[in-house]
């Protein structure tokens, strides 16, 4: 998992360009896509460079089974996107989202936060209705 898995937080964001499976930009991107902030793209770029894989991507996802129902997944992706993946590109960094996770993440913003208590990615997800005390799991409506 990439440093700083998630917790919802409000803030500014910039849109990323959406591609489907690394092809040319879709003519019909989902109406509520995922927004990647400048800070999140820069943080991802630094982490990929530190890892020694600047051409790799970051996979964003959701998995079930945590204390509030779901948790965010943020990890390195060395393989090419799968056929049904959505690919967002921001500042030359690719962010990949599988179709199932996209249902939970559509309309969300991926941000970067650097505070005294936390450094890493944060999701601002309008679908969250509840989250646990640890801040890493959530429930949706």
GROMACS .gro file of C-alpha atoms in nm:
model
  141
    1UNK     CA    1   0.000   0.000   0.000
    2UNK     CA    2   0.130   0.347  -0.081
    3UNK     CA    3   0.196   0.571   0.221
    4UNK     CA    4  -0.110   0.737   0.362
    5UNK     CA    5  -0.415   0.529   0.277
    6UNK     CA    6  -0.734   0.725   0.307
    7UNK     CA    7  -0.981   0.927   0.497
    8UNK     CA    8  -1.237   1.175   0.368
    9UNK     CA    9  -1.146   1.543   0.382
   10UNK     CA   10  -1.268   1.851   0.197
   11UNK     CA   11  -1.036   2.054  -0.024
   12UNK     CA   12  -0.935   2.186  -0.364
   13UNK     CA   13  -0.875   1.956  -0.659
   14UNK     CA   14  -0.795   1.953  -1.028
   15UNK     CA   15  -0.941   1.716  -1.284
   16UNK     CA   16  -0.741   1.438  -1.445
   17UNK     CA   17  -0.782   1.322  -1.802
   18UNK     CA   18  -0.964   0.991  -1.831
   19UNK     CA   19  -0.860   0.713  -2.064
   20UNK     CA   20  -0.993   0.361  -2.089
   21UNK     CA   21  -0.724   0.092  -2.065
   22UNK     CA   22  -0.449   0.326  -2.178
   23UNK     CA   23  -0.614   0.413  -2.508
   24UNK     CA   24  -0.694   0.759  -2.638
   25UNK     CA   25  -0.920   0.971  -2.418
   26UNK     CA   26  -1.274   0.837  -2.412
   27UNK     CA   27  -1.532   1.036  -2.604
   28UNK     CA   28  -1.788   0.945  -2.337
   29UNK     CA   29  -1.607   0.955  -2.000
   30UNK     CA   30  -1.822   0.881  -1.697
   31UNK     CA   31  -2.015   1.191  -1.593
   32UNK     CA   32  -1.891   1.165  -1.236
   33UNK     CA   33  -1.528   1.071  -1.271
   34UNK     CA   34  -1.250   1.078  -1.016
   35UNK     CA   35  -1.057   1.399  -0.964
   36UNK     CA   36  -0.685   1.383  -0.890
   37UNK     CA   37  -0.545   1.690  -0.713
   38UNK     CA   38  -0.211   1.848  -0.806
   39UNK     CA   39  -0.075   1.753  -0.464
   40UNK     CA   40  -0.178   1.388  -0.501
   41UNK     CA   41  -0.015   1.367  -0.845
   42UNK     CA   42   0.309   1.520  -0.716
   43UNK     CA   43   0.315   1.289  -0.412
   44UNK     CA   44   0.257   0.986  -0.637
   45UNK     CA   45   0.534   1.098  -0.871
   46UNK     CA   46   0.782   1.129  -0.581
   47UNK     CA   47   0.683   0.788  -0.440
   48UNK     CA   48   0.720   0.620  -0.783
   49UNK     CA   49   1.061   0.784  -0.836
   50UNK     CA   50   1.178   0.683  -0.487
   51UNK     CA   51   1.063   0.327  -0.562
   52UNK     CA   52   1.266   0.333  -0.886
   53UNK     CA   53   0.962   0.278  -1.110
   54UNK     CA   54   0.870   0.622  -1.247
   55UNK     CA   55   0.671   0.466  -1.535
   56UNK     CA   56   0.450   0.254  -1.307
   57UNK     CA   57   0.101   0.364  -1.204
   58UNK     CA   58  -0.104   0.397  -0.887
   59UNK     CA   59  -0.407   0.168  -0.854
   60UNK     CA   60  -0.703   0.309  -0.662
   61UNK     CA   61  -0.973   0.080  -0.537
   62UNK     CA   62  -1.220  -0.026  -0.272
   63UNK     CA   63  -1.240  -0.358  -0.089
   64UNK     CA   64  -1.505  -0.493   0.143
   65UNK     CA   65  -1.480  -0.647   0.485
   66UNK     CA   66  -1.345  -0.373   0.711
   67UNK     CA   67  -1.511  -0.252   1.033
   68UNK     CA   68  -1.735   0.005   0.859
   69UNK     CA   69  -1.798  -0.204   0.548
   70UNK     CA   70  -1.535  -0.091   0.294
   71UNK     CA   71  -1.181   0.040   0.287
   72UNK     CA   72  -0.980   0.224   0.027
   73UNK     CA   73  -0.694   0.051  -0.150
   74UNK     CA   74  -0.402   0.250  -0.288
   75UNK     CA   75  -0.113   0.051  -0.430
   76UNK     CA   76   0.158   0.049  -0.693
   77UNK     CA   77   0.063  -0.102  -1.029
   78UNK     CA   78   0.347  -0.234  -1.244
   79UNK     CA   79   0.127  -0.413  -1.498
   80UNK     CA   80  -0.062  -0.260  -1.787
   81UNK     CA   81  -0.425  -0.165  -1.718
   82UNK     CA   82  -0.685  -0.434  -1.773
   83UNK     CA   83  -0.939  -0.399  -2.051
   84UNK     CA   84  -1.219  -0.263  -1.829
   85UNK     CA   85  -1.003  -0.037  -1.611
   86UNK     CA   86  -1.037   0.339  -1.614
   87UNK     CA   87  -0.708   0.525  -1.644
   88UNK     CA   88  -0.671   0.881  -1.521
   89UNK     CA   89  -0.359   1.078  -1.597
   90UNK     CA   90  -0.244   1.381  -1.404
   91UNK     CA   91   0.095   1.546  -1.457
   92UNK     CA   92   0.224   1.236  -1.639
   93UNK     CA   93   0.123   0.995  -1.360
   94UNK     CA   94  -0.137   0.725  -1.431
   95UNK     CA   95  -0.403   0.635  -1.176
   96UNK     CA   96  -0.592   0.313  -1.252
   97UNK     CA   97  -0.938   0.224  -1.119
   98UNK     CA   98  -1.118  -0.106  -1.180
   99UNK     CA   99  -1.479  -0.086  -1.292
  100UNK     CA  100  -1.624  -0.225  -0.966
  101UNK     CA  101  -1.430   0.019  -0.745
  102UNK     CA  102  -1.531   0.302  -0.977
  103UNK     CA  103  -1.892   0.257  -0.862
  104UNK     CA  104  -1.784   0.357  -0.508
  105UNK     CA  105  -1.530   0.621  -0.613
  106UNK     CA  106  -1.717   0.810  -0.886
  107UNK     CA  107  -1.742   1.175  -0.787
  108UNK     CA  108  -1.452   1.146  -0.541
  109UNK     CA  109  -1.135   1.349  -0.518
  110UNK     CA  110  -0.795   1.201  -0.438
  111UNK     CA  111  -0.593   1.455  -0.243
  112UNK     CA  112  -0.261   1.471  -0.063
  113UNK     CA  113  -0.238   1.590   0.295
  114UNK     CA  114   0.071   1.672   0.498
  115UNK     CA  115  -0.006   1.756   0.860
  116UNK     CA  116   0.153   1.693   1.196
  117UNK     CA  117  -0.054   1.375   1.237
  118UNK     CA  118  -0.081   1.245   0.881
  119UNK     CA  119   0.103   1.243   0.550
  120UNK     CA  120  -0.040   1.076   0.242
  121UNK     CA  121  -0.337   1.031   0.015
  122UNK     CA  122  -0.689   1.120   0.128
  123UNK     CA  123  -1.017   1.049  -0.049
  124UNK     CA  124  -1.297   1.303  -0.042
  125UNK     CA  125  -1.589   1.076  -0.125
  126UNK     CA  126  -1.943   1.217  -0.145
  127UNK     CA  127  -2.084   0.865  -0.113
  128UNK     CA  128  -1.951   0.811   0.241
  129UNK     CA  129  -2.223   0.800   0.503
  130UNK     CA  130  -2.012   0.677   0.793
  131UNK     CA  131  -1.650   0.599   0.874
  132UNK     CA  132  -1.482   0.418   1.159
  133UNK     CA  133  -1.268   0.572   1.429
  134UNK     CA  134  -0.941   0.473   1.263
  135UNK     CA  135  -1.043   0.668   0.950
  136UNK     CA  136  -0.947   0.391   0.708
  137UNK     CA  137  -1.285   0.233   0.650
  138UNK     CA  138  -1.621   0.371   0.546
  139UNK     CA  139  -1.977   0.286   0.453
  140UNK     CA  140  -2.184   0.414   0.160
  141UNK     CA  141  -2.550   0.488   0.099
   0.00000   0.00000   0.00000
